[in-house]
C-alpha positions as protocol buffer text, in pm:
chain_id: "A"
residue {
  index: 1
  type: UNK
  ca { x: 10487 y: 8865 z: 9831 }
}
residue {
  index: 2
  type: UNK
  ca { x: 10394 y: 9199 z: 9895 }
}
residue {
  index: 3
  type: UNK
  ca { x: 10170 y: 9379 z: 9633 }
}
residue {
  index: 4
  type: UNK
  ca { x: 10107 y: 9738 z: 9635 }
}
residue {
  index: 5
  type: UNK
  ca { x: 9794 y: 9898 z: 9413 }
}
residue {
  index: 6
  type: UNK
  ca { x: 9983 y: 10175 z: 9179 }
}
residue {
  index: 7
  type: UNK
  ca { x: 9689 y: 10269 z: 8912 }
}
residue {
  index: 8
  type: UNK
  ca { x: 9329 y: 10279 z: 8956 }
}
residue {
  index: 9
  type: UNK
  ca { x: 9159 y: 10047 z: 8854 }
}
residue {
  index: 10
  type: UNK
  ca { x: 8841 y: 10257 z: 8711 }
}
residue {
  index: 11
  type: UNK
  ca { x: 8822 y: 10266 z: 8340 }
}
residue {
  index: 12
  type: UNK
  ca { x: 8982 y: 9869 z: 8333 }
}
residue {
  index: 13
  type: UNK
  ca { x: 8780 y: 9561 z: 8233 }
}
residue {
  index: 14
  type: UNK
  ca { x: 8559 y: 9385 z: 8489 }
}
residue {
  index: 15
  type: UNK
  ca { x: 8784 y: 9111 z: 8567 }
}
residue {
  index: 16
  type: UNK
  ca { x: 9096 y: 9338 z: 8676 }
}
residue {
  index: 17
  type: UNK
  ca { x: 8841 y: 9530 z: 8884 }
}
residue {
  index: 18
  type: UNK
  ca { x: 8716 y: 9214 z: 9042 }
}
residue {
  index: 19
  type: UNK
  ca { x: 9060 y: 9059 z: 9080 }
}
residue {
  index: 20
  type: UNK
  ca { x: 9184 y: 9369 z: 9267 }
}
residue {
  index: 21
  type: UNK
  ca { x: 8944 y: 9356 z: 9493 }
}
residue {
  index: 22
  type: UNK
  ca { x: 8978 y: 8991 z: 9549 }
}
residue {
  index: 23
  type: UNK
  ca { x: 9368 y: 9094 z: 9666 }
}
residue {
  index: 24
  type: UNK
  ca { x: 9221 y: 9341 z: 9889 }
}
residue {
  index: 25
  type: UNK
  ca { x: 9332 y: 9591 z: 9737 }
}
residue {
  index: 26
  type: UNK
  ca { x: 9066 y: 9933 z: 9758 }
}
residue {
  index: 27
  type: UNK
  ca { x: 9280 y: 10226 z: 9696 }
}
residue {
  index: 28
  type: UNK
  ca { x: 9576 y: 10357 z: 9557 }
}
residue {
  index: 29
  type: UNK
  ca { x: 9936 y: 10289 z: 9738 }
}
residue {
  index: 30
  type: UNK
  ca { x: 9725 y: 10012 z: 9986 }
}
residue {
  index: 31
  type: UNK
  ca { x: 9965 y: 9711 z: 10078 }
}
residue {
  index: 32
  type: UNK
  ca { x: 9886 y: 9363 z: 10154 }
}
residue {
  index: 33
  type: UNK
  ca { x: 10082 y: 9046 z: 10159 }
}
residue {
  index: 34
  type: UNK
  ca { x: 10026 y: 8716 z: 10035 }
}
residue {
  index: 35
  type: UNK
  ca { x: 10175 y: 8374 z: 9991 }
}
residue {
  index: 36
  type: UNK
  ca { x: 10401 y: 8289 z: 9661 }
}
residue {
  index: 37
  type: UNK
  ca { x: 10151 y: 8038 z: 9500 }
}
residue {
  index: 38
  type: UNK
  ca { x: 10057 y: 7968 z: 9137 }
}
residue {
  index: 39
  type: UNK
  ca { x: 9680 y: 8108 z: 9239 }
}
residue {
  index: 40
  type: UNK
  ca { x: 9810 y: 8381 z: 9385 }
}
residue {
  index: 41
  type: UNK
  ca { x: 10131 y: 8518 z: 9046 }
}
residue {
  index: 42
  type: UNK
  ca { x: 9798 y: 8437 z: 8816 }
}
residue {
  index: 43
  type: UNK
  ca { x: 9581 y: 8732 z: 9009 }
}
residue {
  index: 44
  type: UNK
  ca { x: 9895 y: 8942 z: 9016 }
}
residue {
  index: 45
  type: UNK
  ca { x: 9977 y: 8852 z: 8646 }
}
residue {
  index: 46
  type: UNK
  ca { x: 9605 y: 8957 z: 8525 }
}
residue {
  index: 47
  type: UNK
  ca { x: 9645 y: 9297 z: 8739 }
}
residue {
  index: 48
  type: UNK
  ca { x: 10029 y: 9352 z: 8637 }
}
residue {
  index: 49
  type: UNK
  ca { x: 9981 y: 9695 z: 8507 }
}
residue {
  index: 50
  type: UNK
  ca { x: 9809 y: 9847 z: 8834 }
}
residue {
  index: 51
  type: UNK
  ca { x: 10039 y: 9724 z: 9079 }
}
residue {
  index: 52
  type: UNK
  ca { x: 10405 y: 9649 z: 9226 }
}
residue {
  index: 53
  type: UNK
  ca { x: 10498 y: 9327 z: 9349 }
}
residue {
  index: 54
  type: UNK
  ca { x: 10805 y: 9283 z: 9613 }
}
residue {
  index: 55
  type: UNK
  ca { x: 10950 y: 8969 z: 9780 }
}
residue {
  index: 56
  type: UNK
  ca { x: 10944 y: 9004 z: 10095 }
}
residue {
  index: 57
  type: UNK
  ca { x: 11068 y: 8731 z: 10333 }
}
residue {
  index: 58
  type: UNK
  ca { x: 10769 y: 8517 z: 10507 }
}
residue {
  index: 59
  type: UNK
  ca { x: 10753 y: 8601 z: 10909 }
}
C-alpha cells in the first residue's frame, strides 16, 4: 500500500498526529509504502481524512 500525507495534520487530535508520524509521514505530499496488514488499514483508517491510500503491487 502506498499512502500519501494530503492535509496537515496541525490542528487534529493527538492520536492522528502521533499515528502520522508513526507511518512516517512528516510533510505534506511525502510517500511511503507499507505492507497490507490489519495493523497497518487500522493506522490508515484513524488518519483517513489526511491522506490517500493506493495499491500498489509488492516488489
Amino acid at each position: 500500500m502506498r499512502v500519501t500525507q494530503l492535509r496537515s495534520g496541525i490542528g487534529c487530535k493527538q492520536n492522528q498526529r502521533q499515528t502520522l508520524l508513526a507511518l512516517g509521514l512528516r510533510k505534506i505530499r511525502q510517500t511511503r509504502d507499507w505492507p497490507d496488514t490489519p495493523q497497518v488499514r487500522g493506522m490508515i483508517h484513524t488518519v483517513r481524512h489526511l491522506v490517500a491510500v493506493e495499491e500498489v503491487e509488492p516488489s
